[in-house]
Amino acid sequence: MSENSKKSVIIIGTGLVGSLCACFMAKRGYQVNVYERRQDIRTGKEVRGKSINLALSHRGRNALRDVELEEDILKTAIPLKGRFLHGINGGLKSVIYDPILKNCIYSLGRNYLNKKLLEATNKYSNIKHHFEHMLTKCDLSKGTITFLNLKTCEEIQETADLIIGADGAHSKLRLYMQQMPQFQYTQTYIEHGYLELYIPPEKSCKMQPNHLHIWPRCEFMMIALPNQDSSWTVTLFMPFKIFYQLTKKEEVIRFFQDYFSDAVELIGKEQIVDVFLNTHPSQLISVKCSPYHAGSKFLIIGDAAHAMVPFYGQGMNAGFEDCFLLNKLLDKNNDNIVVTLDEYTQLRVRNAQAICDLAMYNYLEMRNLVNTTSFALRKILDNQLFKLFPNLWIPLYNSVSFSTMDYQRCIENRKWQDNVLRTAFIITGLFIIISLLISRY
Ligand SMILES: Cc1cc2nc3c(=O)[nH]c(=O)nc-3n(C[C@H](O)[C@H](O)[C@H](O)COP(=O)(O)OP(=O)(O)OC[C@H]3O[C@@H](n4cnc5c(N)ncnc54)[C@H](O)[C@@H]3O)c2cc1C
């Protein structure tokens, strides 16, 4: 029996991050107990929450590869090589993410991916699932945690060497950590919400394949990602105040005809009106906190530690990277949990907070900046410089989505690039002025 098989870990939540984390910990040889308040999604009825599909990129793939899941999951994923912009006057434009190295992001169904990750846990006999068990209490000083069995209404107190909260943006474990001295916490609900619509498979031939479609409209935007059954999931992100102004069938149809005329036929007026008048737009939250660990055994990962707005498509990817990093640190520290947790917080907080900020910025880029000439010129310049200096000039989107560069460094790198370009423009301008002056005299 290895030393690790004596180590025990409790994971709270079988969402995307909790399920992947269970695989990582089981692969280390730990005894893993996973508690989830919902039913097993593989056998229970489908639960709708958040988005229907997600974009998987480099960091997520990197983590999946480490537990031998990448190949299987990518089999059904749909590669997206760029953005497809729908102008308000009917203009269409494809903007490739990475024309140099041809990297793609991948569209995947959320439920499909979650089921795949849960199925992957079957491979490990040292993982035990406890569905319909809700975390209700936590004693950080004693290192114990209490679950309510939702079927029997029985309360169970548990402990382990390591207790990981992967219980999402409204984490109960984090709530207990918030009572610790010096725990920093901020949450921001943005003033924009979202509604999901659907383009059926029979209309999909009218959608340019292998792209993330965007209808950028300055104050708001609509996007569409392809599903495995050839349908498309369309998400409208918009200020709540505009959602609330559209209360009548005619107003909703007029609004769509004014701003998304080419999408009306694809989605269908009936569905648009039905969704608008009968669904409440969902909220978007961004959470920053520090530290990510408490005492010698508690840790929060994924959305529990750093929920972010979805505009960089990095929430899940960052959560998967959390699992990868935790595993690497346990390797480095010979399974010393106390040292690992401390190092984890030191390395992860600044990077996770950086991607929360980048995600906010990208909403502006997607709904507005992509329409501007300066953005298009910068993209051309970035791509040319990337081609010439692939190790030196990595454009921001590439560093976030197609590399494992620290998120914090992605921001610093971009600032450095901005400074270089600014200096180059000033020097060129001065050179031109001086040349003109010399040629006149
Ligand atoms: C509209 C939208 C689009 C997105 N698109 C992308 C994208 O393209 N790419 C990307 O990388 N990310 C995307 N994200 C972010 C991504 O969805 C999240 O980052 C990811 O789901 C986080 O996973 P998680 O496992 O940490 O949390 P969750 O998926 O929220 O899972 C938490 C789990 O914990 C369980 N739980 C909660 N409380 C308790 C309790 N008290 N006791 C027991 N169990 C509990 C829940 O039932 C759930 O199963 C998007 C998010 C949104 C809202």
Short mmCIF file of C-alpha atoms and ligand atoms in Angstrom, two decimals:
data_model
loop_
_atom_site.label_atom_id
_atom_site.label_comp_id
_atom_site.label_asym_id
_atom_site.label_seq_id
_atom_site.Cartn_x
_atom_site.Cartn_y
_atom_site.Cartn_z
CA MET A 1 0.00 0.00 0.00
CA SER A 2 1.48 3.38 -1.01
CA GLU A 3 1.75 6.26 1.46
CA ASN A 4 -0.78 8.22 -0.60
CA SER A 5 -3.46 5.56 -0.36
CA LYS A 6 -3.61 6.46 3.34
CA LYS A 7 -4.33 10.12 2.56
CA SER A 8 -7.99 11.04 2.40
CA VAL A 9 -9.67 13.90 0.57
CA ILE A 10 -13.23 15.19 0.57
CA ILE A 11 -14.41 17.12 -2.48
CA ILE A 12 -17.60 19.15 -2.31
CA GLY A 13 -19.36 19.40 -5.68
CA THR A 14 -19.42 17.21 -8.78
CA GLY A 15 -19.57 20.11 -11.18
CA LEU A 16 -16.93 20.34 -13.89
CA VAL A 17 -14.09 21.28 -11.55
CA GLY A 18 -14.96 18.97 -8.62
CA SER A 19 -15.23 15.95 -10.94
CA LEU A 20 -11.90 16.64 -12.61
CA CYS A 21 -10.26 17.26 -9.24
CA ALA A 22 -11.54 13.86 -8.05
CA CYS A 23 -9.70 12.20 -10.97
CA PHE A 24 -6.47 14.04 -10.13
CA MET A 25 -6.63 13.13 -6.44
CA ALA A 26 -7.58 9.50 -7.13
CA LYS A 27 -4.72 9.20 -9.62
CA ARG A 28 -2.39 10.26 -6.79
CA GLY A 29 -3.71 7.30 -4.80
CA TYR A 30 -5.73 9.35 -2.29
CA GLN A 31 -9.00 7.98 -0.89
CA VAL A 32 -11.54 10.36 -2.41
CA ASN A 33 -15.06 11.03 -1.13
CA VAL A 34 -17.14 13.36 -3.27
CA TYR A 35 -20.31 14.99 -1.90
CA GLU A 36 -22.90 16.61 -4.17
CA ARG A 37 -26.26 18.09 -3.27
CA ARG A 38 -27.84 17.23 -6.64
CA GLN A 39 -28.80 13.82 -7.99
CA ASP A 40 -26.29 11.99 -10.16
CA ILE A 41 -26.67 13.77 -13.53
CA ARG A 42 -25.85 10.50 -15.30
CA THR A 43 -29.05 8.92 -14.00
CA GLY A 44 -31.24 11.80 -12.79
CA LYS A 45 -33.06 14.28 -14.99
CA GLU A 46 -31.06 16.91 -16.85
CA VAL A 47 -30.46 20.05 -14.84
CA ARG A 48 -30.38 23.36 -16.65
CA GLY A 49 -27.99 25.90 -15.28
CA LYS A 50 -25.59 28.47 -16.60
CA SER A 51 -24.78 28.01 -20.28
CA ILE A 52 -25.64 24.97 -22.40
CA ASN A 53 -22.24 24.86 -24.04
CA LEU A 54 -18.75 26.02 -23.20
CA ALA A 55 -15.49 26.81 -24.94
CA LEU A 56 -12.57 24.62 -23.92
CA SER A 57 -9.11 26.07 -24.54
CA HIS A 58 -5.46 25.31 -23.92
CA ARG A 59 -5.37 25.42 -20.10
CA GLY A 60 -8.39 23.15 -19.78
CA ARG A 61 -6.96 20.75 -22.36
CA ASN A 62 -3.64 20.70 -20.55
CA ALA A 63 -5.31 19.59 -17.32
CA LEU A 64 -7.49 16.99 -19.07
CA ARG A 65 -4.37 15.59 -20.75
CA ASP A 66 -2.74 15.01 -17.37
CA VAL A 67 -5.49 12.56 -16.40
CA GLU A 68 -5.68 11.00 -19.89
CA LEU A 69 -9.06 12.55 -20.77
CA GLU A 70 -8.18 15.11 -23.43
CA GLU A 71 -8.31 12.82 -26.45
CA ASP A 72 -11.66 11.31 -25.60
CA ILE A 73 -13.27 14.66 -24.80
CA LEU A 74 -11.94 16.36 -27.93
CA LYS A 75 -13.42 13.60 -30.13
CA THR A 76 -16.85 15.23 -30.12
CA ALA A 77 -15.79 18.82 -29.51
CA ILE A 78 -16.33 21.33 -32.32
CA PRO A 79 -13.22 23.37 -33.18
CA LEU A 80 -13.78 27.11 -33.42
CA LYS A 81 -11.03 28.81 -35.39
CA GLY A 82 -12.24 32.39 -35.00
CA ARG A 83 -14.99 34.92 -34.47
CA PHE A 84 -17.64 35.52 -37.10
CA LEU A 85 -18.93 39.07 -36.80
CA HIS A 86 -22.47 40.02 -37.83
CA GLY A 87 -22.62 43.78 -38.50
CA ILE A 88 -25.81 45.73 -37.84
CA ASN A 89 -26.14 46.48 -41.57
CA GLY A 90 -25.72 42.86 -42.63
CA GLY A 91 -21.92 42.90 -43.09
CA LEU A 92 -20.21 39.60 -42.21
CA LYS A 93 -16.56 39.12 -41.28
CA SER A 94 -14.44 36.18 -40.13
CA VAL A 95 -11.62 37.04 -37.73
CA ILE A 96 -9.32 34.07 -37.15
CA TYR A 97 -8.01 33.72 -33.59
CA ASP A 98 -4.58 32.47 -34.54
CA PRO A 99 -3.79 32.67 -38.27
CA ILE A 100 -0.13 31.87 -37.56
CA LEU A 101 -0.19 28.68 -35.47
CA LYS A 102 -3.84 27.84 -36.29
CA ASN A 103 -4.85 27.20 -32.67
CA CYS A 104 -8.57 26.74 -32.00
CA ILE A 105 -10.91 26.77 -29.04
CA TYR A 106 -13.47 23.94 -28.78
CA SER A 107 -17.23 24.03 -28.21
CA LEU A 108 -18.59 21.35 -25.88
CA GLY A 109 -21.96 20.63 -24.27
CA ARG A 110 -21.86 21.39 -20.53
CA ASN A 111 -23.94 18.37 -19.52
CA TYR A 112 -22.06 16.09 -21.88
CA LEU A 113 -18.70 17.22 -20.46
CA ASN A 114 -19.88 16.91 -16.86
CA LYS A 115 -21.17 13.38 -17.54
CA LYS A 116 -17.89 12.44 -19.25
CA LEU A 117 -15.91 13.67 -16.24
CA LEU A 118 -18.15 11.74 -13.85
CA GLU A 119 -17.83 8.61 -15.98
CA ALA A 120 -14.06 9.04 -15.89
CA THR A 121 -14.18 8.75 -12.10
CA ASN A 122 -15.48 5.15 -12.51
CA LYS A 123 -11.97 4.19 -13.55
CA TYR A 124 -10.77 4.76 -9.98
CA SER A 125 -11.89 2.35 -7.27
CA ASN A 126 -10.69 4.86 -4.64
CA ILE A 127 -13.42 7.42 -5.48
CA LYS A 128 -16.76 7.19 -3.68
CA HIS A 129 -19.67 9.48 -4.60
CA HIS A 130 -22.34 10.67 -2.19
CA PHE A 131 -25.09 12.30 -4.22
CA GLU A 132 -27.94 14.24 -2.63
CA HIS A 133 -25.67 15.25 0.23
CA MET A 134 -25.56 18.96 0.92
CA LEU A 135 -22.77 20.68 2.82
CA THR A 136 -24.49 22.50 5.67
CA LYS A 137 -21.83 23.28 8.29
CA CYS A 138 -18.13 23.56 8.59
CA ASP A 139 -15.85 23.91 11.58
CA LEU A 140 -12.59 25.30 10.27
CA SER A 141 -10.78 25.07 13.60
CA LYS A 142 -11.75 21.45 14.30
CA GLY A 143 -11.36 20.49 10.62
CA THR A 144 -14.81 18.93 10.37
CA ILE A 145 -17.58 19.30 7.85
CA THR A 146 -21.28 18.39 8.07
CA PHE A 147 -23.54 17.14 5.28
CA LEU A 148 -27.27 16.70 5.21
CA ASN A 149 -28.39 13.53 3.48
CA LEU A 150 -31.30 14.93 1.45
CA LYS A 151 -32.96 11.53 1.13
CA THR A 152 -32.91 10.49 4.80
CA CYS A 153 -32.57 13.99 6.39
CA GLU A 154 -29.72 12.55 8.44
CA GLU A 155 -26.73 14.75 9.36
CA ILE A 156 -23.24 13.30 8.86
CA GLN A 157 -20.03 14.79 10.20
CA GLU A 158 -16.86 14.03 8.24
CA THR A 159 -13.20 14.89 8.16
CA ALA A 160 -10.22 14.16 5.90
CA ASP A 161 -6.59 15.17 5.38
CA LEU A 162 -7.68 17.58 2.66
CA ILE A 163 -11.14 19.14 2.17
CA ILE A 164 -11.72 20.84 -1.18
CA GLY A 165 -14.69 23.11 -1.88
CA ALA A 166 -15.56 22.95 -5.60
CA ASP A 167 -19.09 24.04 -4.77
CA GLY A 168 -19.45 26.86 -7.24
CA ALA A 169 -19.89 30.63 -7.23
CA HIS A 170 -22.12 30.60 -4.13
CA SER A 171 -19.83 28.25 -2.20
CA LYS A 172 -20.90 27.32 1.30
CA LEU A 173 -17.32 26.49 2.29
CA ARG A 174 -16.23 29.97 1.20
CA LEU A 175 -19.00 31.44 3.32
CA TYR A 176 -17.39 29.85 6.38
CA MET A 177 -13.95 31.02 5.29
CA GLN A 178 -15.30 34.57 5.06
CA GLN A 179 -15.56 34.55 8.85
CA MET A 180 -11.80 34.05 9.20
CA PRO A 181 -9.74 37.05 10.26
CA GLN A 182 -8.01 38.78 7.32
CA PHE A 183 -10.10 36.94 4.70
CA GLN A 184 -10.55 39.30 1.71
CA TYR A 185 -13.74 39.01 -0.28
CA THR A 186 -15.54 41.00 -2.99
CA GLN A 187 -18.40 40.04 -5.23
CA THR A 188 -19.71 42.06 -8.16
CA TYR A 189 -22.95 41.49 -10.01
CA ILE A 190 -22.64 43.26 -13.34
CA GLU A 191 -25.62 45.26 -14.59
CA HIS A 192 -25.96 42.94 -17.57
CA GLY A 193 -27.77 39.61 -17.66
CA TYR A 194 -28.27 36.93 -20.29
CA LEU A 195 -30.93 34.86 -22.02
CA GLU A 196 -30.37 31.74 -24.06
CA LEU A 197 -32.01 31.04 -27.42
CA TYR A 198 -31.59 28.23 -29.90
CA ILE A 199 -31.05 27.76 -33.64
CA PRO A 200 -32.39 24.32 -34.66
CA PRO A 201 -30.19 21.92 -36.70
CA GLU A 202 -32.26 22.41 -39.86
CA LYS A 203 -31.29 26.12 -39.94
CA SER A 204 -27.64 25.56 -39.11
CA CYS A 205 -26.56 25.46 -42.78
CA LYS A 206 -26.97 29.25 -42.73
CA MET A 207 -24.37 29.62 -39.97
CA GLN A 208 -20.69 29.79 -40.93
CA PRO A 209 -19.28 26.63 -39.27
CA ASN A 210 -16.31 26.48 -36.89
CA HIS A 211 -16.68 30.00 -35.61
CA LEU A 212 -17.94 31.70 -32.50
CA HIS A 213 -20.58 34.04 -33.93
CA ILE A 214 -20.90 37.53 -32.47
CA TRP A 215 -23.45 40.25 -33.08
CA PRO A 216 -21.60 43.17 -31.38
CA ARG A 217 -23.92 46.08 -30.67
CA CYS A 218 -21.84 48.36 -28.37
CA GLU A 219 -24.00 48.30 -25.26
CA PHE A 220 -24.96 44.64 -25.68
CA MET A 221 -24.12 41.61 -27.81
CA MET A 222 -25.40 38.25 -28.91
CA ILE A 223 -23.16 35.22 -29.44
CA ALA A 224 -23.71 31.70 -30.79
CA LEU A 225 -21.78 28.49 -30.21
CA PRO A 226 -22.39 25.23 -32.10
CA ASN A 227 -23.70 22.09 -30.42
CA GLN A 228 -22.87 18.49 -31.28
CA ASP A 229 -26.36 17.91 -32.75
CA SER A 230 -25.76 20.73 -35.32
CA SER A 231 -27.96 23.17 -33.44
CA TRP A 232 -26.54 26.44 -32.09
CA THR A 233 -26.97 27.94 -28.64
CA VAL A 234 -27.44 31.69 -28.87
CA THR A 235 -26.84 33.90 -25.83
CA LEU A 236 -27.93 37.50 -25.61
CA PHE A 237 -25.99 39.56 -23.03
CA MET A 238 -27.62 42.88 -22.33
CA PRO A 239 -28.20 45.45 -19.55
CA PHE A 240 -31.15 44.41 -17.37
CA LYS A 241 -32.71 47.82 -17.93
CA ILE A 242 -33.09 47.05 -21.66
CA PHE A 243 -34.45 43.56 -20.96
CA TYR A 244 -37.07 45.11 -18.67
CA GLN A 245 -38.11 47.71 -21.25
CA LEU A 246 -39.17 44.97 -23.68
CA THR A 247 -42.44 43.77 -22.26
CA LYS A 248 -44.66 43.34 -25.30
CA LYS A 249 -44.51 40.87 -28.18
CA GLU A 250 -44.28 43.63 -30.83
CA GLU A 251 -41.50 45.43 -28.96
CA VAL A 252 -39.42 42.25 -28.72
CA ILE A 253 -39.82 41.46 -32.42
CA ARG A 254 -39.05 45.07 -33.41
CA PHE A 255 -35.95 45.04 -31.21
CA PHE A 256 -34.68 41.83 -32.84
CA GLN A 257 -35.45 43.08 -36.34
CA ASP A 258 -33.56 46.32 -35.61
CA TYR A 259 -30.47 44.77 -34.05
CA PHE A 260 -30.25 41.11 -35.10
CA SER A 261 -32.26 40.98 -38.32
CA ASP A 262 -30.35 38.02 -39.82
CA ALA A 263 -30.92 35.96 -36.66
CA VAL A 264 -34.72 36.41 -36.55
CA GLU A 265 -35.38 33.84 -39.23
CA LEU A 266 -32.84 31.40 -37.78
CA ILE A 267 -34.23 31.49 -34.24
CA GLY A 268 -37.86 32.12 -35.16
CA LYS A 269 -40.14 34.89 -33.88
CA GLU A 270 -42.19 32.51 -31.76
CA GLN A 271 -39.20 31.30 -29.74
CA ILE A 272 -37.79 34.82 -29.35
CA VAL A 273 -41.06 36.12 -27.93
CA ASP A 274 -41.59 33.05 -25.77
CA VAL A 275 -38.12 33.24 -24.19
CA PHE A 276 -38.24 37.01 -23.72
CA LEU A 277 -41.64 37.16 -22.14
CA ASN A 278 -41.42 33.99 -20.04
CA THR A 279 -37.81 33.82 -18.84
CA HIS A 280 -36.01 35.96 -16.34
CA PRO A 281 -32.51 36.91 -17.57
CA SER A 282 -29.75 35.25 -15.53
CA GLN A 283 -27.27 37.25 -13.47
CA LEU A 284 -23.50 37.34 -13.89
CA ILE A 285 -21.25 37.42 -10.86
CA SER A 286 -17.54 37.98 -10.41
CA VAL A 287 -15.92 36.85 -7.14
CA LYS A 288 -12.47 37.69 -5.83
CA CYS A 289 -11.16 36.43 -2.51
CA SER A 290 -7.99 35.56 -0.67
CA PRO A 291 -6.60 33.26 0.68
CA TYR A 292 -7.91 30.15 -1.06
CA HIS A 293 -7.04 27.91 1.88
CA ALA A 294 -7.95 27.83 5.55
CA GLY A 295 -5.94 26.14 8.25
CA SER A 296 -4.12 22.99 7.34
CA LYS A 297 -6.75 21.22 5.25
CA PHE A 298 -9.42 23.44 3.63
CA LEU A 299 -9.14 24.71 0.05
CA ILE A 300 -11.53 26.28 -2.45
CA ILE A 301 -11.09 25.88 -6.21
CA GLY A 302 -12.99 26.69 -9.42
CA ASP A 303 -15.89 29.14 -9.23
CA ALA A 304 -15.92 28.81 -5.43
CA ALA A 305 -12.60 30.70 -5.42
CA HIS A 306 -12.85 32.86 -8.54
CA ALA A 307 -16.21 32.98 -10.32
CA MET A 308 -15.86 35.31 -13.28
CA VAL A 309 -18.02 36.82 -16.01
CA PRO A 310 -17.99 34.43 -19.00
CA PHE A 311 -16.57 36.73 -21.69
CA TYR A 312 -13.10 35.20 -21.99
CA GLY A 313 -14.47 31.63 -21.88
CA GLN A 314 -12.00 30.93 -19.07
CA GLY A 315 -14.05 30.10 -15.94
CA MET A 316 -13.96 26.35 -16.42
CA ASN A 317 -10.51 26.46 -18.02
CA ALA A 318 -9.12 28.31 -15.01
CA GLY A 319 -10.87 25.83 -12.69
CA PHE A 320 -9.27 22.93 -14.56
CA GLU A 321 -5.92 24.70 -14.30
CA ASP A 322 -6.50 24.93 -10.50
CA CYS A 323 -6.64 21.10 -10.37
CA PHE A 324 -3.51 20.83 -12.51
CA LEU A 325 -1.60 23.27 -10.30
CA LEU A 326 -2.72 21.62 -7.05
CA ASN A 327 -1.54 18.27 -8.35
CA LYS A 328 1.83 19.69 -9.47
CA LEU A 329 2.39 21.32 -6.07
CA LEU A 330 1.54 18.09 -4.25
CA ASP A 331 4.15 16.37 -6.46
CA LYS A 332 6.72 19.04 -5.72
CA ASN A 333 6.08 18.99 -1.97
CA ASN A 334 5.95 15.19 -1.62
CA ASP A 335 2.27 15.34 -0.61
CA ASN A 336 2.87 17.78 2.21
CA ILE A 337 -0.61 19.31 2.28
CA VAL A 338 0.12 22.25 4.61
CA VAL A 339 3.03 23.52 2.50
CA THR A 340 1.09 22.90 -0.72
CA LEU A 341 -1.98 24.87 0.38
CA ASP A 342 0.09 27.86 1.36
CA GLU A 343 2.02 27.82 -1.92
CA TYR A 344 -1.19 27.28 -3.87
CA THR A 345 -2.72 30.47 -2.48
CA GLN A 346 0.47 32.42 -3.12
CA LEU A 347 0.61 31.34 -6.76
CA ARG A 348 -3.06 31.22 -7.62
CA VAL A 349 -4.74 34.26 -6.10
CA ARG A 350 -3.02 36.91 -8.22
CA ASN A 351 -3.47 34.87 -11.40
CA ALA A 352 -7.13 34.09 -10.78
CA GLN A 353 -7.83 37.74 -9.97
CA ALA A 354 -6.05 38.72 -13.19
CA ILE A 355 -8.33 36.50 -15.30
CA CYS A 356 -11.39 37.91 -13.48
CA ASP A 357 -10.25 41.38 -14.65
CA LEU A 358 -9.46 40.18 -18.17
CA ALA A 359 -12.91 38.58 -18.42
CA MET A 360 -14.52 41.95 -17.59
CA TYR A 361 -12.34 43.68 -20.21
CA ASN A 362 -13.22 41.14 -22.89
CA TYR A 363 -16.92 42.00 -22.68
CA LEU A 364 -16.02 45.48 -23.88
CA GLU A 365 -13.84 43.99 -26.62
CA MET A 366 -16.52 41.58 -27.83
CA ARG A 367 -19.52 43.90 -27.74
CA ASN A 368 -17.78 47.07 -28.96
CA LEU A 369 -14.06 47.12 -29.75
CA VAL A 370 -14.26 44.38 -32.42
CA ASN A 371 -16.25 46.91 -34.48
CA THR A 372 -13.48 49.51 -34.46
CA THR A 373 -10.75 50.10 -37.06
CA SER A 374 -8.10 50.55 -34.37
CA PHE A 375 -8.90 47.05 -33.05
CA ALA A 376 -8.62 45.53 -36.54
CA LEU A 377 -5.29 47.32 -37.16
CA ARG A 378 -3.91 46.19 -33.82
CA LYS A 379 -4.90 42.61 -34.61
CA ILE A 380 -3.03 42.77 -37.95
CA LEU A 381 0.03 44.30 -36.28
CA ASP A 382 -0.03 41.74 -33.45
CA ASN A 383 -0.26 38.87 -35.92
CA GLN A 384 2.65 40.17 -38.04
CA LEU A 385 4.84 40.67 -34.98
CA PHE A 386 3.82 37.25 -33.63
CA LYS A 387 4.86 35.72 -36.97
CA LEU A 388 8.25 37.45 -36.81
CA PHE A 389 8.91 36.92 -33.09
CA PRO A 390 6.79 33.92 -31.98
CA ASN A 391 8.49 33.63 -28.59
CA LEU A 392 8.58 37.32 -27.85
CA TRP A 393 5.39 38.87 -29.19
CA ILE A 394 2.46 36.72 -28.04
CA PRO A 395 -0.85 38.58 -28.55
CA LEU A 396 -3.11 38.82 -25.48
CA TYR A 397 -5.83 36.46 -26.74
CA ASN A 398 -3.22 33.84 -27.68
CA SER A 399 -1.48 34.06 -24.32
CA VAL A 400 -4.76 33.61 -22.44
CA SER A 401 -6.40 30.98 -24.64
CA PHE A 402 -3.54 29.13 -26.31
CA SER A 403 -0.83 29.06 -23.67
CA THR A 404 -0.34 28.37 -19.99
CA MET A 405 1.38 31.70 -19.35
CA ASP A 406 0.39 32.99 -15.90
CA TYR A 407 -2.72 35.14 -16.32
CA GLN A 408 -0.97 37.95 -14.46
CA ARG A 409 1.91 37.76 -16.94
CA CYS A 410 -0.56 37.90 -19.86
CA ILE A 411 -1.63 41.32 -18.59
CA GLU A 412 1.95 42.51 -18.00
CA ASN A 413 2.94 41.21 -21.42
CA ARG A 414 0.14 43.19 -23.04
CA LYS A 415 1.14 46.35 -21.14
CA TRP A 416 4.72 45.89 -22.30
CA GLN A 417 3.53 45.48 -25.91
CA ASP A 418 1.40 48.63 -25.62
CA ASN A 419 4.46 50.55 -24.38
CA VAL A 420 6.67 49.23 -27.17
CA LEU A 421 4.13 50.22 -29.80
CA ARG A 422 3.55 53.64 -28.22
CA THR A 423 7.30 54.32 -28.14
CA ALA A 424 7.72 53.07 -31.72
CA PHE A 425 4.92 55.37 -32.93
CA ILE A 426 6.40 58.37 -31.11
CA ILE A 427 9.88 57.71 -32.49
CA THR A 428 8.50 57.19 -36.02
CA GLY A 429 6.43 60.39 -35.73
CA LEU A 430 9.44 62.39 -34.54
CA PHE A 431 11.57 60.90 -37.28
CA ILE A 432 9.03 61.93 -39.94
CA ILE A 433 8.73 65.46 -38.53
CA ILE A 434 12.53 65.90 -38.34
CA SER A 435 12.94 64.51 -41.89
CA LEU A 436 10.32 66.93 -43.18
CA LEU A 437 11.97 69.86 -41.40
CA ILE A 438 15.42 68.91 -42.75
CA SER A 439 14.10 68.51 -46.30
CA ARG A 440 12.53 72.04 -46.15
CA TYR A 441 15.73 73.81 -45.13
C1 LIG B 1 -23.18 31.92 -19.48
C2 LIG B 1 -21.89 31.26 -19.09
C3 LIG B 1 -21.02 30.82 -20.07
C4 LIG B 1 -19.80 30.24 -19.72
N1 LIG B 1 -18.95 29.86 -20.72
C5 LIG B 1 -17.74 29.36 -20.40
C6 LIG B 1 -16.83 28.96 -21.42
O1 LIG B 1 -17.10 29.06 -22.62
N2 LIG B 1 -15.61 28.46 -21.05
C7 LIG B 1 -15.25 28.35 -19.74
O2 LIG B 1 -14.11 27.94 -19.45
N3 LIG B 1 -16.10 28.71 -18.75
C8 LIG B 1 -17.32 29.20 -19.04
N4 LIG B 1 -18.20 29.55 -18.05
C9 LIG B 1 -17.78 29.38 -16.64
C10 LIG B 1 -18.03 27.94 -16.18
O3 LIG B 1 -19.38 27.62 -16.36
C11 LIG B 1 -17.69 27.83 -14.69
O4 LIG B 1 -16.43 28.40 -14.46
C12 LIG B 1 -17.65 26.37 -14.27
O5 LIG B 1 -18.91 25.78 -14.45
C13 LIG B 1 -17.24 26.27 -12.80
O6 LIG B 1 -17.30 24.94 -12.40
P1 LIG B 1 -17.32 24.57 -10.86
O7 LIG B 1 -17.28 23.08 -10.82
O8 LIG B 1 -16.29 25.34 -10.14
O9 LIG B 1 -18.71 25.09 -10.31
P2 LIG B 1 -20.22 24.56 -10.68
O10 LIG B 1 -20.28 24.13 -12.09
O11 LIG B 1 -21.10 25.64 -10.22
O12 LIG B 1 -20.36 23.27 -9.76
C14 LIG B 1 -20.56 23.36 -8.37
C15 LIG B 1 -21.16 22.06 -7.89
O13 LIG B 1 -21.25 22.10 -6.46
C16 LIG B 1 -22.53 21.65 -6.06
N5 LIG B 1 -22.83 22.30 -4.78
C17 LIG B 1 -23.05 23.61 -4.54
N6 LIG B 1 -23.30 23.84 -3.24
C18 LIG B 1 -23.23 22.63 -2.62
C19 LIG B 1 -23.40 22.21 -1.27
N7 LIG B 1 -23.70 23.07 -0.30
N8 LIG B 1 -23.25 20.90 -0.97
C20 LIG B 1 -22.94 20.00 -1.95
N9 LIG B 1 -22.79 20.35 -3.25
C21 LIG B 1 -22.92 21.64 -3.58
C22 LIG B 1 -23.46 22.11 -7.18
O14 LIG B 1 -24.65 21.38 -7.19
C23 LIG B 1 -22.59 21.85 -8.40
O15 LIG B 1 -22.72 20.54 -8.88
C24 LIG B 1 -19.44 30.10 -18.37
C25 LIG B 1 -20.31 30.53 -17.37
C26 LIG B 1 -21.53 31.11 -17.73
C27 LIG B 1 -22.44 31.60 -16.63
#
